[in-house]
Coordinates of C-alpha atoms in Angstrom, one line a residue:
X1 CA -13.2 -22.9 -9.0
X2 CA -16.4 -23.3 -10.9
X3 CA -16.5 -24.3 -14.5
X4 CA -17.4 -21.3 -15.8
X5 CA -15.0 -19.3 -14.1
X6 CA -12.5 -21.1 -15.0
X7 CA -13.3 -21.3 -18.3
X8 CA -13.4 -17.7 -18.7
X9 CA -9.9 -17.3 -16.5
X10 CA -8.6 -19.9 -18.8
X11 CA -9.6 -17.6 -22.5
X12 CA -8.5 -14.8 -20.7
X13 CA -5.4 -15.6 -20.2
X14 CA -4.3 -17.3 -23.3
X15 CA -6.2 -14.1 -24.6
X16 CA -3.9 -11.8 -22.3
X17 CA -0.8 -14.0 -22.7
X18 CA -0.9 -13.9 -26.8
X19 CA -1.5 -10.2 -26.6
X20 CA 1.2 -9.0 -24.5
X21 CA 3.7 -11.3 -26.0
X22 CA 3.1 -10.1 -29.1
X23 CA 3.1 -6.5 -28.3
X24 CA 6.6 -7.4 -26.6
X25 CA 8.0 -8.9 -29.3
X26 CA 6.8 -6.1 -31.6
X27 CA 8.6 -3.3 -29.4
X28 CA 11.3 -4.7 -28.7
X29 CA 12.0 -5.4 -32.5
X30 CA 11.1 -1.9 -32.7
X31 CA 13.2 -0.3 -30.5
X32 CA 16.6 -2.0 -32.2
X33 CA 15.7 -0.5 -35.6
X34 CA 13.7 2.7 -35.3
X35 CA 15.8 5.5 -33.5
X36 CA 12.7 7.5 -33.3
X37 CA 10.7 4.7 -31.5
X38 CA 12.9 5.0 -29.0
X39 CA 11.9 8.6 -27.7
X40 CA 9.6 9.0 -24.6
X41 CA 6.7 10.1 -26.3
X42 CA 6.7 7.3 -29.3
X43 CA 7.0 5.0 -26.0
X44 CA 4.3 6.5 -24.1
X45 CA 2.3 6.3 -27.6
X46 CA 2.9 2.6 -27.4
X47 CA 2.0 1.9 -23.7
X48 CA -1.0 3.3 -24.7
X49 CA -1.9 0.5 -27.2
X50 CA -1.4 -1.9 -25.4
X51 CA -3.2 -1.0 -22.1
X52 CA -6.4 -0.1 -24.1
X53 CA -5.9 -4.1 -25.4
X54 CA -5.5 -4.6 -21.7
X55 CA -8.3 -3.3 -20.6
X56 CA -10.3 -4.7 -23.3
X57 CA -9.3 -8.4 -22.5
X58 CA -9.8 -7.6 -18.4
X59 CA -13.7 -6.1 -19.5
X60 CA -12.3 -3.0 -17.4
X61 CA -15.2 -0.4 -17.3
X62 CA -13.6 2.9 -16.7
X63 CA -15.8 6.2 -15.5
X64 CA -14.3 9.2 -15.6
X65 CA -14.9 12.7 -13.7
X66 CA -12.9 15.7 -14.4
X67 CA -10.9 16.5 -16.8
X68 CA -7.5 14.4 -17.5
X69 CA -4.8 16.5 -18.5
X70 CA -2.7 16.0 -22.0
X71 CA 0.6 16.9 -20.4
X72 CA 2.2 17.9 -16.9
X73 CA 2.5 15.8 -13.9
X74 CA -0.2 13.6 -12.1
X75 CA 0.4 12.6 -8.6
X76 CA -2.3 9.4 -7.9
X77 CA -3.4 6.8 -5.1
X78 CA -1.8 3.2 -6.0
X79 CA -3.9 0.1 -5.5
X80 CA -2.8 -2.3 -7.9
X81 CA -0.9 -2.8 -11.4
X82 CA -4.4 -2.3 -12.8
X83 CA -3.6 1.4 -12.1
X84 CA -1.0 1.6 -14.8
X85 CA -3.6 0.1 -17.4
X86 CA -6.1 2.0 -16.5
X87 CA -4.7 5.6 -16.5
X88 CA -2.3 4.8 -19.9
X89 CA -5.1 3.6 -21.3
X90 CA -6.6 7.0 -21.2
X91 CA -3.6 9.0 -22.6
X92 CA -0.2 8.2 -23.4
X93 CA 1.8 8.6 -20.6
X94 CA 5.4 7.7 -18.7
X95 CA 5.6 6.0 -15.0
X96 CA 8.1 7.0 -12.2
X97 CA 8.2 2.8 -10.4
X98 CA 10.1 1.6 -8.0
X99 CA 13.2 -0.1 -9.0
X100 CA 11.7 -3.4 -8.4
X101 CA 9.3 -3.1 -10.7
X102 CA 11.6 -3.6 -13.0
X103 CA 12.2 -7.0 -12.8
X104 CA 8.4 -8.6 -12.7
X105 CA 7.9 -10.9 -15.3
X106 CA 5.4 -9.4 -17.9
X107 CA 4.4 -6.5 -16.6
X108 CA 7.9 -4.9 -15.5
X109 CA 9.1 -5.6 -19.3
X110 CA 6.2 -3.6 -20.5
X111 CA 7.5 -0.8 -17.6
X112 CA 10.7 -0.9 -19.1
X113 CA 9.6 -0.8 -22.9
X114 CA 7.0 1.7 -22.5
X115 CA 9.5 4.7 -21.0
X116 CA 9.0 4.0 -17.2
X117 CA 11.3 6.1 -15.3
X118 CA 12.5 3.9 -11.9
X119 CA 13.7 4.7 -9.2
X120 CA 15.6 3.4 -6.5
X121 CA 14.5 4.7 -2.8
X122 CA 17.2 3.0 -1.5
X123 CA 20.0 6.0 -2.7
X124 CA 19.2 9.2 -1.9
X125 CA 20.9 10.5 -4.7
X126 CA 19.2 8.5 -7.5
X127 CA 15.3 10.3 -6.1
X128 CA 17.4 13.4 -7.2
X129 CA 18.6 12.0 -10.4
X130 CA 15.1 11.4 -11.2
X131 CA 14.1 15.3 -11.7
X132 CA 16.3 15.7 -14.6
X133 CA 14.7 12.4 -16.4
X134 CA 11.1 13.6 -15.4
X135 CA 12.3 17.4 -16.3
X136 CA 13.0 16.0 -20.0
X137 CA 10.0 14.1 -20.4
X138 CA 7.2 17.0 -18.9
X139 CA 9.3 18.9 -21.2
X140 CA 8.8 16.6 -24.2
X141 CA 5.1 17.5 -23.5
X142 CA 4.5 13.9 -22.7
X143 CA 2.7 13.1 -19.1
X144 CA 4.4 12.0 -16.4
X145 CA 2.4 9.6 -13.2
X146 CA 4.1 9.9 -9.8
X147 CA 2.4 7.2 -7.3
X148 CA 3.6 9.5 -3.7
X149 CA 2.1 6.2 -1.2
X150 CA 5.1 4.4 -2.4
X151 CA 3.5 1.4 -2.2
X152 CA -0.2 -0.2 -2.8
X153 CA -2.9 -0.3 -0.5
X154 CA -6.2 -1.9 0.1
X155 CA -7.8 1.6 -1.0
X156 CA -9.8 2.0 2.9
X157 CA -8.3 5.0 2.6
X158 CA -5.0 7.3 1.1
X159 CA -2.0 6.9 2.9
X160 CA 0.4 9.5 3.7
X161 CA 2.5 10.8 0.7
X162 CA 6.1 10.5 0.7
X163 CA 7.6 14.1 0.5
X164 CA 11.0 12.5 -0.9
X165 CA 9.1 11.3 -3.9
X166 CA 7.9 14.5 -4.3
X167 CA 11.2 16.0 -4.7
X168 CA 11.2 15.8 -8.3
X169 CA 8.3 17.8 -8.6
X170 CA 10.1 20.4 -6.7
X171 CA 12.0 21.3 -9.9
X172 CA 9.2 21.5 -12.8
X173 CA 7.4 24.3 -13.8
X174 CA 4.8 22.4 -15.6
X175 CA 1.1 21.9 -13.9
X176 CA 0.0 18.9 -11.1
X177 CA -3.3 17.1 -11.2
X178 CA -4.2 14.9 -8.6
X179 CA -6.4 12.1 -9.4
X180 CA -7.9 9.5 -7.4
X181 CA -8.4 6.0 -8.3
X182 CA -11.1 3.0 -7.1
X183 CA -12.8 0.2 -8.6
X184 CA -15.8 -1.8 -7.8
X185 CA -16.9 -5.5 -8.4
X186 CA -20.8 -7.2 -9.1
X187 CA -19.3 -10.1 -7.1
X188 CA -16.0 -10.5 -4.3
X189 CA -13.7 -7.9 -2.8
X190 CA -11.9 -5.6 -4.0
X191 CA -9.5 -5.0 -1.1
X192 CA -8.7 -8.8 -1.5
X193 CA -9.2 -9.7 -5.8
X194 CA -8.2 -5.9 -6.9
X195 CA -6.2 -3.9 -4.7
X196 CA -2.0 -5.5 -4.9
X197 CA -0.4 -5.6 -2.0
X198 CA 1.0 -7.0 1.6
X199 CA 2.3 -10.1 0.5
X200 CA -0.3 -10.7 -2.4
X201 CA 2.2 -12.9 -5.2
X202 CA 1.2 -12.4 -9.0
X203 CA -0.3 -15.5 -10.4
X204 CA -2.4 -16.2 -7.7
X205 CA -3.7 -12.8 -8.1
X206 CA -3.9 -12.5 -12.0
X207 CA -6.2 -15.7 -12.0
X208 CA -8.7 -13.5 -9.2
X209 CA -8.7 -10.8 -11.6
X210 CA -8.8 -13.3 -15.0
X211 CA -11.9 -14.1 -13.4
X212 CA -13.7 -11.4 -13.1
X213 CA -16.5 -10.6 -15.7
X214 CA -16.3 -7.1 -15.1
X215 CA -14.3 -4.7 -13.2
X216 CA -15.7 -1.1 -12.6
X217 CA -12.6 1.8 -12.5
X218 CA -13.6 5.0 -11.4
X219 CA -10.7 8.3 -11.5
X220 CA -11.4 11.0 -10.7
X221 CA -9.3 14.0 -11.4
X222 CA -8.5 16.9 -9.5
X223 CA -7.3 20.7 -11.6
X224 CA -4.3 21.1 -13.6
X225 CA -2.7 23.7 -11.8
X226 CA 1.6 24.9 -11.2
X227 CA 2.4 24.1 -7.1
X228 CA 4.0 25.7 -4.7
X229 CA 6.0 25.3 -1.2
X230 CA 8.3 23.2 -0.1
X231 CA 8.0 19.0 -0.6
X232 CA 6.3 18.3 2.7
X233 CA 3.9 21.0 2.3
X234 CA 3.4 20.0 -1.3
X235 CA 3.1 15.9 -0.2
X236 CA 0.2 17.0 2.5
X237 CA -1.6 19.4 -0.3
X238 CA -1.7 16.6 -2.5
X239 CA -2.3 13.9 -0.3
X240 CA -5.4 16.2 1.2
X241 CA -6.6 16.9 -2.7
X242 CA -6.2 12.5 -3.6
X243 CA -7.8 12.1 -0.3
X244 CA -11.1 14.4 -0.8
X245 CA -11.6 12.9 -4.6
X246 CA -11.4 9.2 -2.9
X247 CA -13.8 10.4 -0.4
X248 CA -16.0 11.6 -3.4
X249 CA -15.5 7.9 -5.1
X250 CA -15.9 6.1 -2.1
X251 CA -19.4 7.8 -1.4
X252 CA -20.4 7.2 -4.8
X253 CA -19.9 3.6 -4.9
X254 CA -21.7 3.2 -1.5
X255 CA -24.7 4.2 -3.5
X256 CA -23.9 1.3 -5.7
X257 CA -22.4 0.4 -8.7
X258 CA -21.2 3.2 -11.2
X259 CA -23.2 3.4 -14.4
X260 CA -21.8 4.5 -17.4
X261 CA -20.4 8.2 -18.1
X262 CA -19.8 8.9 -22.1
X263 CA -19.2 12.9 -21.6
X264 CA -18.0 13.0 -18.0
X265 CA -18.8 16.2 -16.8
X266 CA -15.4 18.5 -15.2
X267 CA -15.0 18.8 -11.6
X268 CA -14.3 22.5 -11.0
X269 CA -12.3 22.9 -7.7
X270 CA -12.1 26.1 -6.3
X271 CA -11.4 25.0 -2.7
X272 CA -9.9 21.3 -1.5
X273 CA -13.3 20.7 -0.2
X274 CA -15.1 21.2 -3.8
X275 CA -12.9 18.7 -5.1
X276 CA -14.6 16.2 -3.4
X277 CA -18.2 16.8 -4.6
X278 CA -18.3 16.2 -8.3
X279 CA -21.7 16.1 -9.6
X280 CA -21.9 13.1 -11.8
X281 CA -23.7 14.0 -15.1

Protein backbone atom coordinates (compact mmCIF):
# COMPACT_ATOMS: atom_id res chain seq x y z
CA UNK A 1 0.00 0.00 0.00
CA UNK A 2 1.34 3.43 -0.85
CA UNK A 3 1.83 6.07 1.77
CA UNK A 4 -0.76 8.05 0.90
CA UNK A 5 -3.26 5.56 0.74
CA UNK A 6 -2.61 4.37 3.69
CA UNK A 7 -2.53 7.32 5.30
CA UNK A 8 -5.91 8.24 4.18
CA UNK A 9 -7.29 4.47 5.03
CA UNK A 10 -5.69 4.99 8.30
CA UNK A 11 -7.88 8.76 9.16
CA UNK A 12 -10.66 7.10 7.75
CA UNK A 13 -11.04 4.59 9.75
CA UNK A 14 -10.24 6.00 13.17
CA UNK A 15 -12.63 8.63 11.55
CA UNK A 16 -15.34 5.83 10.75
CA UNK A 17 -14.52 3.84 13.92
CA UNK A 18 -15.08 6.96 16.43
CA UNK A 19 -18.23 7.84 14.59
CA UNK A 20 -20.07 4.68 14.68
CA UNK A 21 -19.14 3.85 18.16
CA UNK A 22 -20.34 6.74 19.24
CA UNK A 23 -23.61 6.68 17.44
CA UNK A 24 -23.87 3.04 18.99
CA UNK A 25 -23.31 3.93 22.30
CA UNK A 26 -25.73 6.91 21.95
CA UNK A 27 -28.67 4.54 20.72
CA UNK A 28 -28.30 2.07 22.55
CA UNK A 29 -28.44 4.35 25.73
CA UNK A 30 -31.38 5.63 24.00
CA UNK A 31 -33.35 2.86 23.41
CA UNK A 32 -33.24 1.73 27.35
CA UNK A 33 -34.69 5.16 28.44
CA UNK A 34 -36.88 6.70 25.74
CA UNK A 35 -39.98 4.39 25.04
CA UNK A 36 -40.66 6.50 22.00
CA UNK A 37 -37.11 6.00 20.57
CA UNK A 38 -37.88 2.70 20.33
CA UNK A 39 -40.66 3.02 17.53
CA UNK A 40 -39.79 2.14 13.80
CA UNK A 41 -39.92 5.44 12.57
CA UNK A 42 -37.72 7.30 15.45
CA UNK A 43 -35.35 4.20 14.40
CA UNK A 44 -35.48 4.78 10.88
CA UNK A 45 -34.90 8.65 11.77
CA UNK A 46 -31.77 7.58 13.45
CA UNK A 47 -30.25 5.20 10.66
CA UNK A 48 -30.56 8.15 8.82
CA UNK A 49 -27.99 10.10 10.80
CA UNK A 50 -25.79 8.12 10.84
CA UNK A 51 -25.53 6.89 7.17
CA UNK A 52 -25.40 10.60 5.96
CA UNK A 53 -22.04 10.66 8.65
CA UNK A 54 -21.28 7.52 6.68
CA UNK A 55 -21.34 8.64 3.66
CA UNK A 56 -19.59 11.72 4.56
CA UNK A 57 -16.45 9.92 5.99
CA UNK A 58 -16.47 7.24 2.77
CA UNK A 59 -16.53 10.83 0.32
CA UNK A 60 -19.69 8.83 -1.24
CA UNK A 61 -20.99 11.04 -4.19
CA UNK A 62 -24.53 10.05 -4.72
CA UNK A 63 -26.58 11.04 -8.21
CA UNK A 64 -29.92 10.57 -8.16
CA UNK A 65 -32.62 10.17 -11.04
CA UNK A 66 -36.25 9.80 -10.32
CA UNK A 67 -38.06 10.48 -7.72
CA UNK A 68 -37.49 8.52 -4.20
CA UNK A 69 -40.49 7.86 -2.57
CA UNK A 70 -41.33 9.07 1.31
CA UNK A 71 -43.19 5.91 2.21
CA UNK A 72 -44.25 2.45 0.65
CA UNK A 73 -42.02 -0.35 -0.34
CA UNK A 74 -38.73 -0.33 -2.51
CA UNK A 75 -37.59 -3.55 -3.95
CA UNK A 76 -33.53 -2.80 -5.08
CA UNK A 77 -30.38 -4.63 -6.65
CA UNK A 78 -27.79 -5.51 -3.72
CA UNK A 79 -24.11 -5.01 -4.30
CA UNK A 80 -22.67 -4.26 -1.15
CA UNK A 81 -23.27 -2.95 2.51
CA UNK A 82 -22.71 0.43 0.93
CA UNK A 83 -26.25 -0.03 -0.38
CA UNK A 84 -27.80 0.38 3.01
CA UNK A 85 -25.72 3.70 3.55
CA UNK A 86 -26.49 4.95 0.58
CA UNK A 87 -30.31 4.66 0.23
CA UNK A 88 -30.89 5.56 4.35
CA UNK A 89 -28.86 8.21 3.70
CA UNK A 90 -31.48 9.62 1.46
CA UNK A 91 -34.61 9.08 3.66
CA UNK A 92 -35.21 7.38 6.72
CA UNK A 93 -35.99 4.03 6.17
CA UNK A 94 -36.24 0.13 7.66
CA UNK A 95 -34.33 -2.95 6.01
CA UNK A 96 -35.84 -6.53 5.59
CA UNK A 97 -31.71 -8.64 5.96
CA UNK A 98 -31.04 -11.85 6.19
CA UNK A 99 -30.72 -13.29 9.54
CA UNK A 100 -27.10 -13.32 9.31
CA UNK A 101 -26.75 -10.04 9.09
CA UNK A 102 -27.41 -9.79 12.32
CA UNK A 103 -24.51 -10.89 13.85
CA UNK A 104 -21.63 -8.83 11.76
CA UNK A 105 -19.69 -6.81 13.93
CA UNK A 106 -20.40 -3.06 13.31
CA UNK A 107 -22.57 -2.93 10.79
CA UNK A 108 -25.25 -5.76 11.91
CA UNK A 109 -25.48 -3.74 15.39
CA UNK A 110 -26.37 -0.71 13.48
CA UNK A 111 -29.10 -3.27 11.47
CA UNK A 112 -30.36 -4.25 14.62
CA UNK A 113 -30.59 -0.62 16.30
CA UNK A 114 -31.77 1.15 13.39
CA UNK A 115 -35.31 -1.13 12.99
CA UNK A 116 -34.01 -3.85 10.47
CA UNK A 117 -36.57 -6.41 10.01
CA UNK A 118 -34.58 -10.04 9.47
CA UNK A 119 -35.43 -12.71 8.25
CA UNK A 120 -34.56 -16.21 8.21
CA UNK A 121 -34.92 -18.05 4.68
CA UNK A 122 -34.12 -21.10 6.25
CA UNK A 123 -38.09 -21.50 7.86
CA UNK A 124 -40.67 -21.07 5.61
CA UNK A 125 -42.87 -19.83 8.09
CA UNK A 126 -40.70 -16.95 9.44
CA UNK A 127 -40.71 -15.30 5.32
CA UNK A 128 -44.52 -15.28 6.29
CA UNK A 129 -44.07 -13.79 9.66
CA UNK A 130 -42.31 -11.14 8.07
CA UNK A 131 -45.57 -9.45 6.29
CA UNK A 132 -47.16 -8.66 9.52
CA UNK A 133 -43.72 -6.72 10.77
CA UNK A 134 -43.42 -5.00 7.21
CA UNK A 135 -47.45 -4.59 7.25
CA UNK A 136 -46.90 -2.37 10.63
CA UNK A 137 -44.05 -0.44 9.53
CA UNK A 138 -45.50 0.63 5.65
CA UNK A 139 -48.29 1.33 7.85
CA UNK A 140 -46.43 3.51 10.31
CA UNK A 141 -45.76 5.46 7.00
CA UNK A 142 -42.11 4.68 7.41
CA UNK A 143 -40.29 3.02 4.11
CA UNK A 144 -39.50 -0.28 3.95
CA UNK A 145 -36.20 -1.82 1.43
CA UNK A 146 -36.68 -5.35 0.27
CA UNK A 147 -33.24 -6.60 -1.49
CA UNK A 148 -35.32 -9.76 -3.87
CA UNK A 149 -31.44 -11.18 -5.27
CA UNK A 150 -31.05 -12.46 -1.77
CA UNK A 151 -27.65 -12.02 -1.91
CA UNK A 152 -24.87 -9.41 -3.46
CA UNK A 153 -23.49 -9.56 -6.73
CA UNK A 154 -20.72 -8.07 -8.72
CA UNK A 155 -23.49 -5.68 -10.42
CA UNK A 156 -22.57 -7.30 -14.38
CA UNK A 157 -25.98 -7.56 -14.32
CA UNK A 158 -29.47 -8.25 -11.93
CA UNK A 159 -30.04 -11.58 -10.94
CA UNK A 160 -33.21 -13.27 -10.81
CA UNK A 161 -35.60 -12.16 -7.86
CA UNK A 162 -36.64 -14.48 -5.37
CA UNK A 163 -40.51 -14.71 -5.52
CA UNK A 164 -40.49 -16.14 -1.72
CA UNK A 165 -39.09 -12.81 -0.65
CA UNK A 166 -41.61 -11.19 -2.37
CA UNK A 167 -44.29 -12.84 -0.41
CA UNK A 168 -44.51 -10.16 1.95
CA UNK A 169 -45.34 -7.72 -0.50
CA UNK A 170 -48.18 -9.94 -1.49
CA UNK A 171 -50.08 -8.60 1.52
CA UNK A 172 -49.60 -4.57 1.50
CA UNK A 173 -51.61 -2.21 -0.14
CA UNK A 174 -49.17 0.46 -0.07
CA UNK A 175 -47.05 1.50 -3.48
CA UNK A 176 -43.61 -0.41 -4.90
CA UNK A 177 -40.64 1.53 -6.45
CA UNK A 178 -37.98 -0.27 -7.88
CA UNK A 179 -34.69 1.30 -7.86
CA UNK A 180 -31.47 0.39 -9.22
CA UNK A 181 -28.18 0.91 -7.70
CA UNK A 182 -24.31 1.24 -9.22
CA UNK A 183 -21.29 3.01 -8.42
CA UNK A 184 -18.25 3.94 -10.20
CA UNK A 185 -14.54 4.55 -9.22
CA UNK A 186 -11.55 7.33 -10.82
CA UNK A 187 -9.23 4.43 -9.98
CA UNK A 188 -9.70 0.14 -9.39
CA UNK A 189 -12.74 -2.03 -9.79
CA UNK A 190 -15.74 -1.94 -8.60
CA UNK A 191 -16.82 -5.58 -9.08
CA UNK A 192 -13.62 -6.36 -6.93
CA UNK A 193 -13.13 -2.95 -4.21
CA UNK A 194 -17.15 -2.16 -4.11
CA UNK A 195 -19.49 -4.73 -4.97
CA UNK A 196 -19.58 -7.55 -1.45
CA UNK A 197 -19.70 -10.77 -2.17
CA UNK A 198 -18.46 -14.61 -3.05
CA UNK A 199 -16.33 -15.07 -0.27
CA UNK A 200 -15.17 -11.28 -0.01
CA UNK A 201 -14.45 -11.16 4.28
CA UNK A 202 -14.96 -7.53 5.90
CA UNK A 203 -11.80 -6.00 6.92
CA UNK A 204 -9.97 -6.88 4.00
CA UNK A 205 -12.70 -5.22 2.14
CA UNK A 206 -13.31 -2.04 4.40
CA UNK A 207 -9.56 -1.07 4.03
CA UNK A 208 -10.29 -1.30 -0.24
CA UNK A 209 -13.05 0.99 0.33
CA UNK A 210 -11.21 3.24 3.33
CA UNK A 211 -9.08 3.88 0.50
CA UNK A 212 -10.91 5.15 -1.92
CA UNK A 213 -10.92 9.01 -2.38
CA UNK A 214 -14.13 9.01 -3.92
CA UNK A 215 -16.79 6.71 -4.66
CA UNK A 216 -19.59 7.68 -7.25
CA UNK A 217 -23.33 6.09 -6.36
CA UNK A 218 -25.74 6.41 -8.87
CA UNK A 219 -29.86 5.09 -8.03
CA UNK A 220 -31.97 5.31 -10.02
CA UNK A 221 -35.63 5.00 -9.15
CA UNK A 222 -38.37 3.50 -10.96
CA UNK A 223 -42.56 4.88 -10.20
CA UNK A 224 -44.30 4.59 -7.02
CA UNK A 225 -47.08 2.57 -8.05
CA UNK A 226 -49.68 -0.44 -5.91
CA UNK A 227 -48.78 -4.15 -7.75
CA UNK A 228 -50.47 -6.71 -8.78
CA UNK A 229 -50.36 -10.71 -9.59
CA UNK A 230 -49.18 -13.34 -7.95
CA UNK A 231 -45.27 -13.41 -6.37
CA UNK A 232 -43.56 -14.95 -9.33
CA UNK A 233 -45.23 -12.67 -11.70
CA UNK A 234 -44.60 -9.85 -9.33
CA UNK A 235 -40.60 -11.04 -8.75
CA UNK A 236 -40.22 -11.12 -12.85
CA UNK A 237 -42.02 -7.44 -13.17
CA UNK A 238 -39.73 -6.15 -10.80
CA UNK A 239 -36.72 -7.89 -11.60
CA UNK A 240 -37.52 -6.68 -15.55
CA UNK A 241 -38.22 -2.81 -14.03
CA UNK A 242 -34.43 -3.09 -11.59
CA UNK A 243 -33.01 -4.62 -14.62
CA UNK A 244 -34.02 -1.79 -17.43
CA UNK A 245 -32.87 1.14 -14.78
CA UNK A 246 -29.36 -0.81 -14.30
CA UNK A 247 -29.22 -0.96 -17.99
CA UNK A 248 -29.90 2.83 -18.01
CA UNK A 249 -26.92 3.27 -15.22
CA UNK A 250 -24.71 0.95 -16.75
CA UNK A 251 -24.86 2.93 -20.22
CA UNK A 252 -24.38 6.02 -18.47
CA UNK A 253 -21.31 5.24 -16.81
CA UNK A 254 -19.84 3.77 -20.05
CA UNK A 255 -19.86 7.39 -21.13
CA UNK A 256 -17.77 8.03 -18.07
CA UNK A 257 -17.95 9.25 -14.88
CA UNK A 258 -21.23 10.77 -13.45
CA UNK A 259 -21.11 14.52 -12.79
CA UNK A 260 -23.03 16.10 -10.37
CA UNK A 261 -27.05 16.25 -10.24
CA UNK A 262 -28.38 18.97 -7.59
CA UNK A 263 -32.26 18.85 -8.95
CA UNK A 264 -32.36 15.35 -10.51
CA UNK A 265 -34.80 15.43 -12.96
CA UNK A 266 -37.95 12.49 -12.54
CA UNK A 267 -37.97 9.53 -14.63
CA UNK A 268 -41.52 9.21 -15.92
CA UNK A 269 -42.22 5.52 -16.87
CA UNK A 270 -45.02 4.78 -18.82
CA UNK A 271 -43.89 1.48 -20.26
CA UNK A 272 -40.85 -0.98 -18.60
CA UNK A 273 -38.86 0.17 -21.52
CA UNK A 274 -39.11 4.02 -20.60
CA UNK A 275 -37.78 3.22 -17.38
CA UNK A 276 -34.64 2.66 -18.78
CA UNK A 277 -34.04 5.99 -20.59
CA UNK A 278 -33.90 8.72 -18.05
CA UNK A 279 -32.73 11.86 -19.47
CA UNK A 280 -30.18 13.25 -17.15
CA UNK A 281 -30.71 16.96 -16.50
Amino acid sequence: MKPLPALRAAGRAASFLSYITGAILGQTVRLRLSKTARTRRARADWLQRVAAGCARILHLKINRFGTLPNSGLIVANHLSYIDIILLAAQRPCVFVSKEEVRSWPIFGRCASLGGTIFIDRKHRGDVAAVADVMRAALDEGVLVVLFPEGTSSGGSSVLPFKSSLLEPAMHVSHPVTAIALSYALAEGSVPNEICYWRDMTLLPHLLNVWIKSLIYATLRCGIARPRQGDRKSLARELHDEVAALHAASSRELGMGLPQPVEQPTPILVSRLPAAAEAQRP
